[in-house]
PDB file of C-alpha atoms in Angstrom:
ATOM      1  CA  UNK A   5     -24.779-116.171  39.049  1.00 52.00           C
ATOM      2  CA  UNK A   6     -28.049-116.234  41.017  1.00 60.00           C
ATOM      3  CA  UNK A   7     -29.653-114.023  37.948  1.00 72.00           C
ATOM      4  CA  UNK A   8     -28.611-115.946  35.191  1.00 73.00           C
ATOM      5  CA  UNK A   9     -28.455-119.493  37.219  1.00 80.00           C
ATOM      6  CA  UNK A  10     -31.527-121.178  34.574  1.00 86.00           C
ATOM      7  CA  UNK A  11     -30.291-118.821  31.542  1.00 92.00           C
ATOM      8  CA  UNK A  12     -29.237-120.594  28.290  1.00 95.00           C
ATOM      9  CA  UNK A  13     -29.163-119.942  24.881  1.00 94.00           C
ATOM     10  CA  UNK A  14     -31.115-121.914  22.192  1.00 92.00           C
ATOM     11  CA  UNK A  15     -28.681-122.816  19.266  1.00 85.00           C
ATOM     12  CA  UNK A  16     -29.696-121.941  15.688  1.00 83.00           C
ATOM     13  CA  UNK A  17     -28.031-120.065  12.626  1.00 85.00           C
ATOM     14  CA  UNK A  18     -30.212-117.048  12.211  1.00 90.00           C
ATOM     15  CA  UNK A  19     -28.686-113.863  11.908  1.00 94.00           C
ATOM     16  CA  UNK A  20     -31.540-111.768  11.439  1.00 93.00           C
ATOM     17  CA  UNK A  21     -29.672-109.249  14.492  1.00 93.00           C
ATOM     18  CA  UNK A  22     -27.241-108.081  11.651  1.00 94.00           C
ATOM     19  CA  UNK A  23     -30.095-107.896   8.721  1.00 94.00           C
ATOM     20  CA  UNK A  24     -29.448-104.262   8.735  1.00 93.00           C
ATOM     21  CA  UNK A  25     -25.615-103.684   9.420  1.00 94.00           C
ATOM     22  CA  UNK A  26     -23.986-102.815   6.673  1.00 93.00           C
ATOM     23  CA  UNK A  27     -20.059-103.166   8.005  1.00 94.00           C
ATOM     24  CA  UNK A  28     -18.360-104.769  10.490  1.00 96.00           C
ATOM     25  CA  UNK A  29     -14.997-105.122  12.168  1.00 96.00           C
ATOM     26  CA  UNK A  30     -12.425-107.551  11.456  1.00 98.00           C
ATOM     27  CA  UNK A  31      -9.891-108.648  13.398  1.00 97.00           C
ATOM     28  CA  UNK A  32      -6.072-108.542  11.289  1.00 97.00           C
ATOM     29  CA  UNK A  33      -6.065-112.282  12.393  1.00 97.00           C
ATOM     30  CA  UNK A  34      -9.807-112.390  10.308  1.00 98.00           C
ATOM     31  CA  UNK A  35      -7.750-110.871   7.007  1.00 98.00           C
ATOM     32  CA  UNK A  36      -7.543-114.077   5.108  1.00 97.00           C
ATOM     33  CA  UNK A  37     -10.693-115.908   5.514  1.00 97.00           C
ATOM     34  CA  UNK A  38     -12.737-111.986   4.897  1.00 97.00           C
ATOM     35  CA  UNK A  39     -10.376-111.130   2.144  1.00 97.00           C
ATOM     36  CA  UNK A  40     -12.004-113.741   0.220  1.00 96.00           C
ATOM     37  CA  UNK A  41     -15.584-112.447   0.502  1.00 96.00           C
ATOM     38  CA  UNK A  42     -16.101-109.570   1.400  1.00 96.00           C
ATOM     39  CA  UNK A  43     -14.110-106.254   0.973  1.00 95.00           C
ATOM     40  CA  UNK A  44     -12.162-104.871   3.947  1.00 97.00           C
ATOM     41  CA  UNK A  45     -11.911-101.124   4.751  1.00 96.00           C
ATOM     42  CA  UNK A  46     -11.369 -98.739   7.707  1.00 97.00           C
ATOM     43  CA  UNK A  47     -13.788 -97.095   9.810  1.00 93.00           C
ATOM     44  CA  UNK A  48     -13.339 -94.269  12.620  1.00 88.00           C
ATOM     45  CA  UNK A  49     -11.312 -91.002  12.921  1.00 80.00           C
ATOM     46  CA  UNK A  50      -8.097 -89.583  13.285  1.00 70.00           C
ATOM     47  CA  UNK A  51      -8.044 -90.534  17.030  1.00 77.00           C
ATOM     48  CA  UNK A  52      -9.363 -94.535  16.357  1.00 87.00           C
ATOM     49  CA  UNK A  53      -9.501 -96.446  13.578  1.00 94.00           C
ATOM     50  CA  UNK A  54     -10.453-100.257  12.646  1.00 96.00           C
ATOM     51  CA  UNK A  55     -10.844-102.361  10.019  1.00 97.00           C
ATOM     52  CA  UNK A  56     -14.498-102.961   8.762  1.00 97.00           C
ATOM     53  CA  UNK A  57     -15.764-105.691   6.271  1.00 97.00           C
ATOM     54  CA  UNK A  58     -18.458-104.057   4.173  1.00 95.00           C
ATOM     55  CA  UNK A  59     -21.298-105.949   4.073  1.00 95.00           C
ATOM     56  CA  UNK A  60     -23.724-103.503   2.139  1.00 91.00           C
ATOM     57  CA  UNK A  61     -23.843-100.228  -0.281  1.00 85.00           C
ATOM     58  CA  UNK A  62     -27.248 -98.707   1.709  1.00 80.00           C
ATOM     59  CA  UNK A  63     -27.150 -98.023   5.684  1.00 81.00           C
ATOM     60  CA  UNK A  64     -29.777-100.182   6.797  1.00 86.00           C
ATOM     61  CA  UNK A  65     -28.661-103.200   4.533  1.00 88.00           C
ATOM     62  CA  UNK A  66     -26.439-106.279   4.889  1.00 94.00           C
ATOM     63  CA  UNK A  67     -26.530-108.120   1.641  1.00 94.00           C
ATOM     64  CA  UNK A  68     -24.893-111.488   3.088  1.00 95.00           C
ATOM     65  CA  UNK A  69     -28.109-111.707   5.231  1.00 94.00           C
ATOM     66  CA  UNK A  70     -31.364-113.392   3.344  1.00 92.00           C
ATOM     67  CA  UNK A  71     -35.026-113.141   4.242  1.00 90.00           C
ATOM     68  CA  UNK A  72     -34.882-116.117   6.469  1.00 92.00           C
ATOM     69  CA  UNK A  73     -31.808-115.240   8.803  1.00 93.00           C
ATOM     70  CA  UNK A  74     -28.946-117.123   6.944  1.00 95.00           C
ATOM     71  CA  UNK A  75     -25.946-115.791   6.470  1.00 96.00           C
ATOM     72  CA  UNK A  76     -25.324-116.193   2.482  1.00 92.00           C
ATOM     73  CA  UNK A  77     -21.122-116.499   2.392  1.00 93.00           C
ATOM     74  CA  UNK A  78     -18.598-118.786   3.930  1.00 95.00           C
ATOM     75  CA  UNK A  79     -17.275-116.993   6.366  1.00 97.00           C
ATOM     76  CA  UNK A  80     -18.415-115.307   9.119  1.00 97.00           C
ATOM     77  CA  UNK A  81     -16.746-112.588  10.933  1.00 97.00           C
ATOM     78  CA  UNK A  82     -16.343-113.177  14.994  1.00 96.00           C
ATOM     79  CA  UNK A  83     -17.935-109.951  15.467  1.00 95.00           C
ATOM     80  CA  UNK A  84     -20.890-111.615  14.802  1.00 95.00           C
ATOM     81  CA  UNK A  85     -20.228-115.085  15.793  1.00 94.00           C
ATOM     82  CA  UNK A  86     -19.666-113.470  19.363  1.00 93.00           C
ATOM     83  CA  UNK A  87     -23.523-112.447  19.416  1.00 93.00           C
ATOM     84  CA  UNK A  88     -25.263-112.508  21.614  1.00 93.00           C
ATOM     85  CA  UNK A  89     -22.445-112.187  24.448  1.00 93.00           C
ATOM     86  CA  UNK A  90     -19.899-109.212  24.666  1.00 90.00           C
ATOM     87  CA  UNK A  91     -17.079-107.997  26.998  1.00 87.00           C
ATOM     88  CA  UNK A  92     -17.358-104.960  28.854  1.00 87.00           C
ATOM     89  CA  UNK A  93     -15.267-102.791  30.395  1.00 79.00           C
ATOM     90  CA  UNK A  94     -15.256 -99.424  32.687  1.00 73.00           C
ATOM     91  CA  UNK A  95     -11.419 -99.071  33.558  1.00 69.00           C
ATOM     92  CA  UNK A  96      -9.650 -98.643  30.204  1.00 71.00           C
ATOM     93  CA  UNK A  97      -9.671-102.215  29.339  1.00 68.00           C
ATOM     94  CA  UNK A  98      -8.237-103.712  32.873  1.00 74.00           C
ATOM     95  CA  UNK A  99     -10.936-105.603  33.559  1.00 82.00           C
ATOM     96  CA  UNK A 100     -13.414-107.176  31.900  1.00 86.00           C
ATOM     97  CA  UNK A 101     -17.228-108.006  32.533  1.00 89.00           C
ATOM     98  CA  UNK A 102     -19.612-110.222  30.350  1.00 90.00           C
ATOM     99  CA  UNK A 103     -22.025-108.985  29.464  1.00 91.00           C
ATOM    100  CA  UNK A 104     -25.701-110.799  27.300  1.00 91.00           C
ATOM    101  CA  UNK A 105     -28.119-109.184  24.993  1.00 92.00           C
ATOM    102  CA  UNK A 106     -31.509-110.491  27.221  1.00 89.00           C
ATOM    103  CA  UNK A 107     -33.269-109.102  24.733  1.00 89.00           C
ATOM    104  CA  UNK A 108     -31.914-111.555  22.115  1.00 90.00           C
ATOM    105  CA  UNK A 109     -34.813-113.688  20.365  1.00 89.00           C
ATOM    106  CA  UNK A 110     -32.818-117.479  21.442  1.00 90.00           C
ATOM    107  CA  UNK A 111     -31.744-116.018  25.074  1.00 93.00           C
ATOM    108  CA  UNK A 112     -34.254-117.459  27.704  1.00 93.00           C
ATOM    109  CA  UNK A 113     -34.304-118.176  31.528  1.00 90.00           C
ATOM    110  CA  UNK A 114     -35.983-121.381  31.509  1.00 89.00           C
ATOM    111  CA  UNK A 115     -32.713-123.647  30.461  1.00 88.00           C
ATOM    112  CA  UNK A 116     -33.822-124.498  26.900  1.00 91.00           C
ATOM    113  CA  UNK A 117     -30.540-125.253  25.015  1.00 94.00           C
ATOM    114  CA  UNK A 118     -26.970-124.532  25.842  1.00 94.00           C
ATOM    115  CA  UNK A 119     -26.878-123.425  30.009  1.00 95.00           C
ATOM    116  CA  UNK A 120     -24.719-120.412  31.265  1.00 94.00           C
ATOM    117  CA  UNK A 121     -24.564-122.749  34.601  1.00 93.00           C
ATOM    118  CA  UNK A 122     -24.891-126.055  36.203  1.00 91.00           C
ATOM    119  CA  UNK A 123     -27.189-126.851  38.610  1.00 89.00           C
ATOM    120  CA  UNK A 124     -24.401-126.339  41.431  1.00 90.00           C
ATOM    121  CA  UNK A 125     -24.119-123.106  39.777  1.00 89.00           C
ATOM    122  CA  UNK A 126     -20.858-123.668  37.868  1.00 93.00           C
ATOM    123  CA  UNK A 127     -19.574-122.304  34.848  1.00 94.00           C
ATOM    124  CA  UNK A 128     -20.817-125.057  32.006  1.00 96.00           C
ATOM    125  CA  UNK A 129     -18.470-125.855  29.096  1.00 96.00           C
ATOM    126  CA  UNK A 130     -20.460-123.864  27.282  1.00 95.00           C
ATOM    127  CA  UNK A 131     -19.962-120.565  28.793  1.00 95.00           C
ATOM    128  CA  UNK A 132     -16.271-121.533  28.970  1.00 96.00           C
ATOM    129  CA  UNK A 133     -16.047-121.615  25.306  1.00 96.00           C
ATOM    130  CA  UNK A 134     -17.688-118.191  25.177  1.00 95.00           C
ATOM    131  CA  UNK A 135     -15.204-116.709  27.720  1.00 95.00           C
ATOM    132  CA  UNK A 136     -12.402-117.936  26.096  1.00 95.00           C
ATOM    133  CA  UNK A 137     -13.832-117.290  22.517  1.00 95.00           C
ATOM    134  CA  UNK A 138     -14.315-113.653  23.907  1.00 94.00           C
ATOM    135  CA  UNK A 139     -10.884-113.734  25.609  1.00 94.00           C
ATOM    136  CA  UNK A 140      -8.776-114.403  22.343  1.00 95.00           C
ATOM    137  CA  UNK A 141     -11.180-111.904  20.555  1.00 95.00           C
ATOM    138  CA  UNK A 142     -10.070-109.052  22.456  1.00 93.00           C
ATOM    139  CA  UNK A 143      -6.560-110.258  22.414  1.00 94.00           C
ATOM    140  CA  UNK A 144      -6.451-109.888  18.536  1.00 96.00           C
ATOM    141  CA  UNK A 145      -8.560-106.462  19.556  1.00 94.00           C
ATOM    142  CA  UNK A 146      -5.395-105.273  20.583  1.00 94.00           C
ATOM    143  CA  UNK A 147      -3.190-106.652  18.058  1.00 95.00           C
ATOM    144  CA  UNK A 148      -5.482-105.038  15.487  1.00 97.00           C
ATOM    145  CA  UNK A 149      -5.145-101.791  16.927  1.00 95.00           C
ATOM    146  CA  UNK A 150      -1.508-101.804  17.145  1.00 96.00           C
ATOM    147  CA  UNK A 151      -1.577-102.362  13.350  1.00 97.00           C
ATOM    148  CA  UNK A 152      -3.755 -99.626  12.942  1.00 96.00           C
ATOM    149  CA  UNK A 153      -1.480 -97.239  15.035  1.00 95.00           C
ATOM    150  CA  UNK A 154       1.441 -97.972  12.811  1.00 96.00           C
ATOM    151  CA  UNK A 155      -1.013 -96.842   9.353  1.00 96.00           C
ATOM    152  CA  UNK A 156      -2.166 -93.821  11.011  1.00 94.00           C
ATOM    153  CA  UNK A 157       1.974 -93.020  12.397  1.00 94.00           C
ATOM    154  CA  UNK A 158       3.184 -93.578   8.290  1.00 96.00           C
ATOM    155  CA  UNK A 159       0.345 -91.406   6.815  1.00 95.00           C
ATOM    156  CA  UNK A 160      -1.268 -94.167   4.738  1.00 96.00           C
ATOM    157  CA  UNK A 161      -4.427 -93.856   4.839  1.00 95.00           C
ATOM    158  CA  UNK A 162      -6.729 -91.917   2.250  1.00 94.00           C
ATOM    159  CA  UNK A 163     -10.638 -91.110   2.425  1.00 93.00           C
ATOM    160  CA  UNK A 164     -12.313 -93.838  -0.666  1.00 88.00           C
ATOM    161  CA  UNK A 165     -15.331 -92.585  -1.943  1.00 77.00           C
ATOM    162  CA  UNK A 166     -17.130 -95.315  -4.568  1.00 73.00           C
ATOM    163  CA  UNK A 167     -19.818 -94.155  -7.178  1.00 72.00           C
ATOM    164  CA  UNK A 168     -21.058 -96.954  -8.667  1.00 70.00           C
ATOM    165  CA  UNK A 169     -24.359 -97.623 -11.133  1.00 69.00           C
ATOM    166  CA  UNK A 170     -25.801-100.725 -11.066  1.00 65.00           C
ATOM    167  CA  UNK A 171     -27.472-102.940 -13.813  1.00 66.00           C
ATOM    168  CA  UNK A 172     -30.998-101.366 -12.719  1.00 67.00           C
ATOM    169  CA  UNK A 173     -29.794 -98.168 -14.035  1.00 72.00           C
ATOM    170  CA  UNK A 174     -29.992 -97.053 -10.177  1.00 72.00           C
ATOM    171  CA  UNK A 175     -26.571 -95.119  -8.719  1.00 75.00           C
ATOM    172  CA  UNK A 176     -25.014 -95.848  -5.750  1.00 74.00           C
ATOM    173  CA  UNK A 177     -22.518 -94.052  -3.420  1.00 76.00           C
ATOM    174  CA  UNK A 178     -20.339 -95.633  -0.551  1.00 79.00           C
ATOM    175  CA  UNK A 179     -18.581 -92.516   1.885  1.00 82.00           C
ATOM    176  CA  UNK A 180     -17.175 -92.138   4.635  1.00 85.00           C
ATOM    177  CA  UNK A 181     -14.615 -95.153   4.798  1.00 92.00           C
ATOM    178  CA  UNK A 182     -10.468 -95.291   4.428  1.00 94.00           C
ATOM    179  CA  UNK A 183      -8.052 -97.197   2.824  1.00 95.00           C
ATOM    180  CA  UNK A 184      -4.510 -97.377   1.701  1.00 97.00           C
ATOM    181  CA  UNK A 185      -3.219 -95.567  -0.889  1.00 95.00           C
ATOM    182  CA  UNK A 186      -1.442 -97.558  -3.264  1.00 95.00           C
ATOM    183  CA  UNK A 187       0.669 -93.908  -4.143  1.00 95.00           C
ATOM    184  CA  UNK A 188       2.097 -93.153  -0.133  1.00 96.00           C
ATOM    185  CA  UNK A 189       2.959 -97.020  -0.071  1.00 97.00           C
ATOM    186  CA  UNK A 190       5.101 -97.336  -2.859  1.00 95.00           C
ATOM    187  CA  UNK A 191       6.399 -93.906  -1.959  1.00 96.00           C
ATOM    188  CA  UNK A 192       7.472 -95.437   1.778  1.00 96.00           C
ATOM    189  CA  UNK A 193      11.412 -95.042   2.747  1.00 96.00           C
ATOM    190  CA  UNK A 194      12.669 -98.867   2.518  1.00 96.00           C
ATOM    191  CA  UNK A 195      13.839 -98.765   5.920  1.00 96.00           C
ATOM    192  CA  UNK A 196      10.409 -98.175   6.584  1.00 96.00           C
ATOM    193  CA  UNK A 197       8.975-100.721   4.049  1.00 96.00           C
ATOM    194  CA  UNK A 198      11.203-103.585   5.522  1.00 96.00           C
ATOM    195  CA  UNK A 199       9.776-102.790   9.024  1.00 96.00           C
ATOM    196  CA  UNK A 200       6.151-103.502   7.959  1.00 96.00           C
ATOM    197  CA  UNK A 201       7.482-106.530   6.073  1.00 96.00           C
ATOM    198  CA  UNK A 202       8.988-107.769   9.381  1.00 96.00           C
ATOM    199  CA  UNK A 203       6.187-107.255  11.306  1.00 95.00           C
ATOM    200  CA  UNK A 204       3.875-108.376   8.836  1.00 96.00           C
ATOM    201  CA  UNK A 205       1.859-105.596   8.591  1.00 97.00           C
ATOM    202  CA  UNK A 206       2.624-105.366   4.989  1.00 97.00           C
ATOM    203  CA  UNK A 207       1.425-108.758   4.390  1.00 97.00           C
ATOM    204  CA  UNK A 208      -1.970-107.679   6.131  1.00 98.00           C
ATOM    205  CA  UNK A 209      -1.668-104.418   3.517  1.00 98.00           C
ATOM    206  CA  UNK A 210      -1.515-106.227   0.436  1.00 97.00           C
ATOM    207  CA  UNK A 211      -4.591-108.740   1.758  1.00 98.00           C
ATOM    208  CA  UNK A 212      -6.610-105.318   2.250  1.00 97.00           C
ATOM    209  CA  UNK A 213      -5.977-104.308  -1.113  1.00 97.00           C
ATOM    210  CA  UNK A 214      -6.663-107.062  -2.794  1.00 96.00           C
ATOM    211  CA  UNK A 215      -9.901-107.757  -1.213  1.00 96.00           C
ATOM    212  CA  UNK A 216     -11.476-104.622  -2.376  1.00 93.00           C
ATOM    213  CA  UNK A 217     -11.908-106.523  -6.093  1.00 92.00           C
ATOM    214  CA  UNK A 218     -14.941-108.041  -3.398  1.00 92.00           C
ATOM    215  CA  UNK A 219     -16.969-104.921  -4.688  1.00 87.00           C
ATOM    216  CA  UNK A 220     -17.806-106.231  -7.570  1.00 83.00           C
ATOM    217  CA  UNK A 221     -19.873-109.561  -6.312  1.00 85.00           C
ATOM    218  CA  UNK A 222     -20.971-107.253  -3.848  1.00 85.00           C
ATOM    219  CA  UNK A 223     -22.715-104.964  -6.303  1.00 82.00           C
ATOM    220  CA  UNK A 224     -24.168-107.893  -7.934  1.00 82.00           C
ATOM    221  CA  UNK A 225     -25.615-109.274  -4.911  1.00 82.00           C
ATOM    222  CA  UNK A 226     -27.021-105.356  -4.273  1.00 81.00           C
ATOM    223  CA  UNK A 227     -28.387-105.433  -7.850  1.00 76.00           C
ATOM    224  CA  UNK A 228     -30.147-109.482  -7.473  1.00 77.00           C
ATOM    225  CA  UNK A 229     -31.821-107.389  -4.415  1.00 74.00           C
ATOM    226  CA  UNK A 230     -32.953-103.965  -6.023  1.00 68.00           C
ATOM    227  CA  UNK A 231     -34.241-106.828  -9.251  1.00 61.00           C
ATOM    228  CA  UNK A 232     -36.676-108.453  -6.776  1.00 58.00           C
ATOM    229  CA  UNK A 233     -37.706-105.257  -4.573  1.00 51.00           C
ATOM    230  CA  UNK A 234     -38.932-104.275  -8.616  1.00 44.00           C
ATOM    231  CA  UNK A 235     -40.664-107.226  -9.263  1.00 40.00           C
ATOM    232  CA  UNK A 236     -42.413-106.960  -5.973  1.00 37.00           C
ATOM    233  CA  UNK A 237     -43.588-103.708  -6.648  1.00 33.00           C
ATOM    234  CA  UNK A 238     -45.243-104.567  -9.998  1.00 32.00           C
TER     235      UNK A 238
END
């Protein structure tokens, strides 16, 4: 408390951090709101997996990010609404510690905005909100993973590769991401279906798929950006 008793954090909407992040995860609770937007994948191994809103073709680009820090669709995924605060944790999850990016541009010590702690050195309503913002978010951590157990168990998920060619002419390739295949679904035992239809997991299925039509406003956006990196070069 003594460290961070003058800390706060200046409020503002610029998300210049995730200019060059080009996929995030999503929470299953997320589905709905991202589905709209943005196109939901997986990301990881055979060992861990998660669901990832793609945010951009190239590595170093997130196309939902402008030049001035504003995030350029409705919704915004908690991963980054959580910035620039995080929970940590050394024992498997038991326990948890929270944990600041100091480094972060709107993070100061000299108690300009929202304050970590009162001047009796209490918790402020503020950091409350975080906690319990942070709390929830690693209770739907859990949820998600569960969900992503039961894929992995049933066998349904399937490397995507997209090639795509843009307007500009230029070609594009996205690797190294997962998704359900439509085939092993269908192909499911119906004992099996009407278990993911109970837990809702099949629900959360059909959102993923659906969402991936989010490619094509995607690529648009991609190709607005490659049309004006031209122009600047002429």
């Amino acid at each position: 408390v003594q460290r961070h008793r003058n800390w706060a954090v200046e409020p503002g909407s610029d998300f210049s951090f995730a200019g060059k992040t080009n996929s995030v995860p999503v929470m299953v609770i997320e589905f709905m709101k991202a589905a709209a937007e943005y196109s939901i994948v997986f990301a990881g191994d055979s060992e861990k997996i998660m669901p990832a809103a793609i945010l951009g073709v190239q590595n170093d680009s997130n196309l939902y990010v402008d030049t001035d820090g504003k995030w350029s669709s409705k919704y915004i995924p908690a991963f980054v609404r959580r910035y620039p605060f995080v929970f940590s944790s050394g024992d498997d999850g038991k326990t948890f510690t929270l944990c600041i990016d100091e480094d972060y541009p709107r993070v100061n010590k000299e108690a300009r905005g929202k304050r970590l702690f009162d001047d009796k050195g209490e918790r402020t309503k503020y950091l409350e909100g975080v906690l319990n913002f942070l709390k929830e978010y690693q209770s739907e951590y859990n949820r998600t993973q569960l969900f992503c157990k039961k894929l992995r168990e049933l066998e349904q998920l399937e490397p995507m590769q997209a090639q795509i060619k843009l307007k500009t002419g230029k070609q594009v390739s996205l690797t190294g991401f997962k998704c359900v295949s439509r085939e092993k679904l269908n192909a499911l035992a119906p004992d099996k279906l009407a278990d993911l239809a109970k837990s809702g997991a099949l629900e959360l299925i059909y959102v993923h798929l659906y969402s991936m039509k989010n490619f094509t406003e995607m690529m648009e956006r991609l190709s607005k950006t490659l049309g004006k990196e031209d122009k600047g070069l002429g």
